[in-house]
Amino acid sequence: MKLIAGSSNSPLAEAISAYLDIPLTQANIKRFSDDEIFVEIMENVRGEDAFFIQSTSHPANDHLMELLIAMDALKRGSARRITAVIPYFGYARQDRKTGSRAPITAKLVANLITAAGADRVLTLELHAGQIQGFFDIPVDNLIVSPVFIPHLQENLNGDDLCIVSPDVGGVVRARALAKRMGADLAIIDKRREKAGVSEVMHVIGEVKGKKCIMVDDIVDSGGTLCNAAGALKENGAKEVHAYVVHGVLSGKAIERITASPLEKMVITDSIAATDAVKKAHNIEVVSIAPLIGEAARRIHEERSISALFK
Ligand code: R5P
């Protein structure tokens, strides 16, 4: 088994390597003067079960291209099997045609990864589960509950919990967590009553006097979460917390979150934390390295991954 790190998230790759007690195979990743990317695997991988770890996070295009080039390098180096380990799978939000001449980038990226040489994909909480079907190679789409549920139980247990989906699209995820926690469920429904009038947030469910826990797969600009947190407070929530898998956190997201009524937002290290994230008073990062490491080990040993979630 060989573990190779792309340049998107070295701390996570090192933590996975430490969990598995397998050193990272050195790779020389550099740029030519015109910014073309070069990836050379510095050790023999002939006949090996190779895992290349790369989130396609910001700068998404560079990290994606690096992943594709690494797949090609591993294929030409005769690795026996190549697994693209993509803790954060970017371009996933364009997962259907939203207009007459709009792309489906999640499918395009799936095609690119396969064509580049990946034999399988290991990822975490895809924006939409059906993206697995965009690949014709096996995809293991891990769920984050083995990391989030113990954290929640340790820090926020009680009978006044209410799990909240900050938008209608996230109801399935929120309902699953509410069931596991034996907690109530609420949903935020954003509606623009008339064209040109700003959106109104309707809270469906009882949140008055409750500790509200919002769950989502992505926090990007922070708009969805911060607006929802405000609506929950206006509806009488006692505290508002959030558990979000992928901290994309672009633009002014950190400023918005630190100024919001969110007591705490827990994210994973699927995307490397910037200094601003580390300094933010109400953001905590929990590691998915053991989860990804264990899944990689089970792929290598041809053992069940679903057993991890029972
Ligand atoms: C949307 O479908 C996603 O689940 C997230 O709610 C969304 O990407 C969050 O984006 P932002 O933080 O920019 O509101």
PDB file of N, CA and C and ligand atoms in Angstrom, residues 93 127 166-167 169-170 173 190 216-225 250 253 256, ligand 1:
ATOM      1  N   ARG A  93     -21.460  20.875  -6.835  1.00  0.00           N
ATOM      2  CA  ARG A  93     -22.755  21.552  -6.732  1.00  0.00           C
ATOM      3  C   ARG A  93     -23.408  21.746  -8.096  1.00  0.00           C
ATOM      4  N   HIS A 127     -21.788  16.095  -2.227  1.00  0.00           N
ATOM      5  CA  HIS A 127     -22.901  17.043  -2.150  1.00  0.00           C
ATOM      6  C   HIS A 127     -24.228  16.345  -2.457  1.00  0.00           C
ATOM      7  N   PRO A 166     -30.595  23.795   7.276  1.00  0.00           N
ATOM      8  CA  PRO A 166     -30.657  25.227   6.944  1.00  0.00           C
ATOM      9  C   PRO A 166     -31.299  25.518   5.602  1.00  0.00           C
ATOM     10  N   ASP A 167     -31.573  24.460   4.824  1.00  0.00           N
ATOM     11  CA  ASP A 167     -32.362  24.648   3.595  1.00  0.00           C
ATOM     12  C   ASP A 167     -33.095  23.351   3.280  1.00  0.00           C
ATOM     13  N   GLY A 169     -32.944  21.474   0.765  1.00  0.00           N
ATOM     14  CA  GLY A 169     -32.099  20.445   0.153  1.00  0.00           C
ATOM     15  C   GLY A 169     -31.394  19.551   1.165  1.00  0.00           C
ATOM     16  N   GLY A 170     -31.255  20.005   2.403  1.00  0.00           N
ATOM     17  CA  GLY A 170     -30.483  19.236   3.383  1.00  0.00           C
ATOM     18  C   GLY A 170     -31.327  18.422   4.341  1.00  0.00           C
ATOM     19  N   ARG A 173     -30.244  14.685   5.245  1.00  0.00           N
ATOM     20  CA  ARG A 173     -29.079  14.629   6.146  1.00  0.00           C
ATOM     21  C   ARG A 173     -29.503  14.974   7.581  1.00  0.00           C
ATOM     22  N   LYS A 190     -36.544  28.876   2.671  1.00  0.00           N
ATOM     23  CA  LYS A 190     -36.325  30.248   2.177  1.00  0.00           C
ATOM     24  C   LYS A 190     -37.292  30.477   1.030  1.00  0.00           C
ATOM     25  N   ASP A 216     -24.963  20.674   7.622  1.00  0.00           N
ATOM     26  CA  ASP A 216     -24.883  20.931   6.189  1.00  0.00           C
ATOM     27  C   ASP A 216     -23.628  20.260   5.654  1.00  0.00           C
ATOM     28  N   ASP A 217     -23.561  20.104   4.339  1.00  0.00           N
ATOM     29  CA  ASP A 217     -22.360  19.473   3.767  1.00  0.00           C
ATOM     30  C   ASP A 217     -21.279  20.512   3.481  1.00  0.00           C
ATOM     31  N   ILE A 218     -21.688  21.714   3.110  1.00  0.00           N
ATOM     32  CA  ILE A 218     -20.708  22.727   2.692  1.00  0.00           C
ATOM     33  C   ILE A 218     -21.031  24.051   3.359  1.00  0.00           C
ATOM     34  N   VAL A 219     -19.999  24.738   3.867  1.00  0.00           N
ATOM     35  CA  VAL A 219     -20.170  26.154   4.183  1.00  0.00           C
ATOM     36  C   VAL A 219     -19.201  26.883   3.268  1.00  0.00           C
ATOM     37  N   ASP A 220     -19.772  27.727   2.414  1.00  0.00           N
ATOM     38  CA  ASP A 220     -18.934  28.407   1.419  1.00  0.00           C
ATOM     39  C   ASP A 220     -18.865  29.896   1.797  1.00  0.00           C
ATOM     40  N   SER A 221     -19.820  30.694   1.342  1.00  0.00           N
ATOM     41  CA  SER A 221     -19.818  32.114   1.730  1.00  0.00           C
ATOM     42  C   SER A 221     -20.298  32.285   3.176  1.00  0.00           C
ATOM     43  N   GLY A 222     -20.937  31.276   3.717  1.00  0.00           N
ATOM     44  CA  GLY A 222     -21.499  31.359   5.070  1.00  0.00           C
ATOM     45  C   GLY A 222     -22.890  31.959   5.085  1.00  0.00           C
ATOM     46  N   GLY A 223     -23.368  32.419   3.919  1.00  0.00           N
ATOM     47  CA  GLY A 223     -24.682  33.072   3.857  1.00  0.00           C
ATOM     48  C   GLY A 223     -25.810  32.175   4.348  1.00  0.00           C
ATOM     49  N   THR A 224     -25.840  30.943   3.865  1.00  0.00           N
ATOM     50  CA  THR A 224     -26.933  30.030   4.238  1.00  0.00           C
ATOM     51  C   THR A 224     -26.993  29.857   5.756  1.00  0.00           C
ATOM     52  N   LEU A 225     -25.833  29.550   6.356  1.00  0.00           N
ATOM     53  CA  LEU A 225     -25.818  29.261   7.800  1.00  0.00           C
ATOM     54  C   LEU A 225     -26.109  30.494   8.644  1.00  0.00           C
ATOM     55  N   SER A 250     -15.103  30.700   1.528  1.00  0.00           N
ATOM     56  CA  SER A 250     -14.524  31.654   0.583  1.00  0.00           C
ATOM     57  C   SER A 250     -14.965  33.082   0.928  1.00  0.00           C
ATOM     58  N   ALA A 253     -16.445  34.803   4.356  1.00  0.00           N
ATOM     59  CA  ALA A 253     -17.169  33.815   5.173  1.00  0.00           C
ATOM     60  C   ALA A 253     -16.754  33.859   6.642  1.00  0.00           C
ATOM     61  N   ARG A 256     -18.130  36.801   8.436  1.00  0.00           N
ATOM     62  CA  ARG A 256     -19.582  36.647   8.600  1.00  0.00           C
ATOM     63  C   ARG A 256     -19.886  35.664   9.742  1.00  0.00           C
TER      64      ARG A 256
HETATM   65  C1  R5P B   1     -26.216  23.878  -0.833  1.00  0.00           C
HETATM   66  O1  R5P B   1     -26.929  23.108  -1.425  1.00  0.00           O
HETATM   67  C2  R5P B   1     -25.179  23.400   0.132  1.00  0.00           C
HETATM   68  O2  R5P B   1     -25.621  22.286   0.843  1.00  0.00           O
HETATM   69  C3  R5P B   1     -24.763  24.502   1.088  1.00  0.00           C
HETATM   70  O3  R5P B   1     -25.897  24.869   1.874  1.00  0.00           O
HETATM   71  C4  R5P B   1     -24.268  25.718   0.358  1.00  0.00           C
HETATM   72  O4  R5P B   1     -23.283  25.356  -0.583  1.00  0.00           O
HETATM   73  C5  R5P B   1     -23.687  26.722   1.348  1.00  0.00           C
HETATM   74  O5  R5P B   1     -23.227  27.819   0.639  1.00  0.00           O
HETATM   75  P1  R5P B   1     -23.050  29.251   1.327  1.00  0.00           P
HETATM   76  O6  R5P B   1     -22.236  29.032   2.570  1.00  0.00           O
HETATM   77  O7  R5P B   1     -22.339  30.059   0.279  1.00  0.00           O
HETATM   78  O8  R5P B   1     -24.411  29.783   1.628  1.00  0.00           O
END
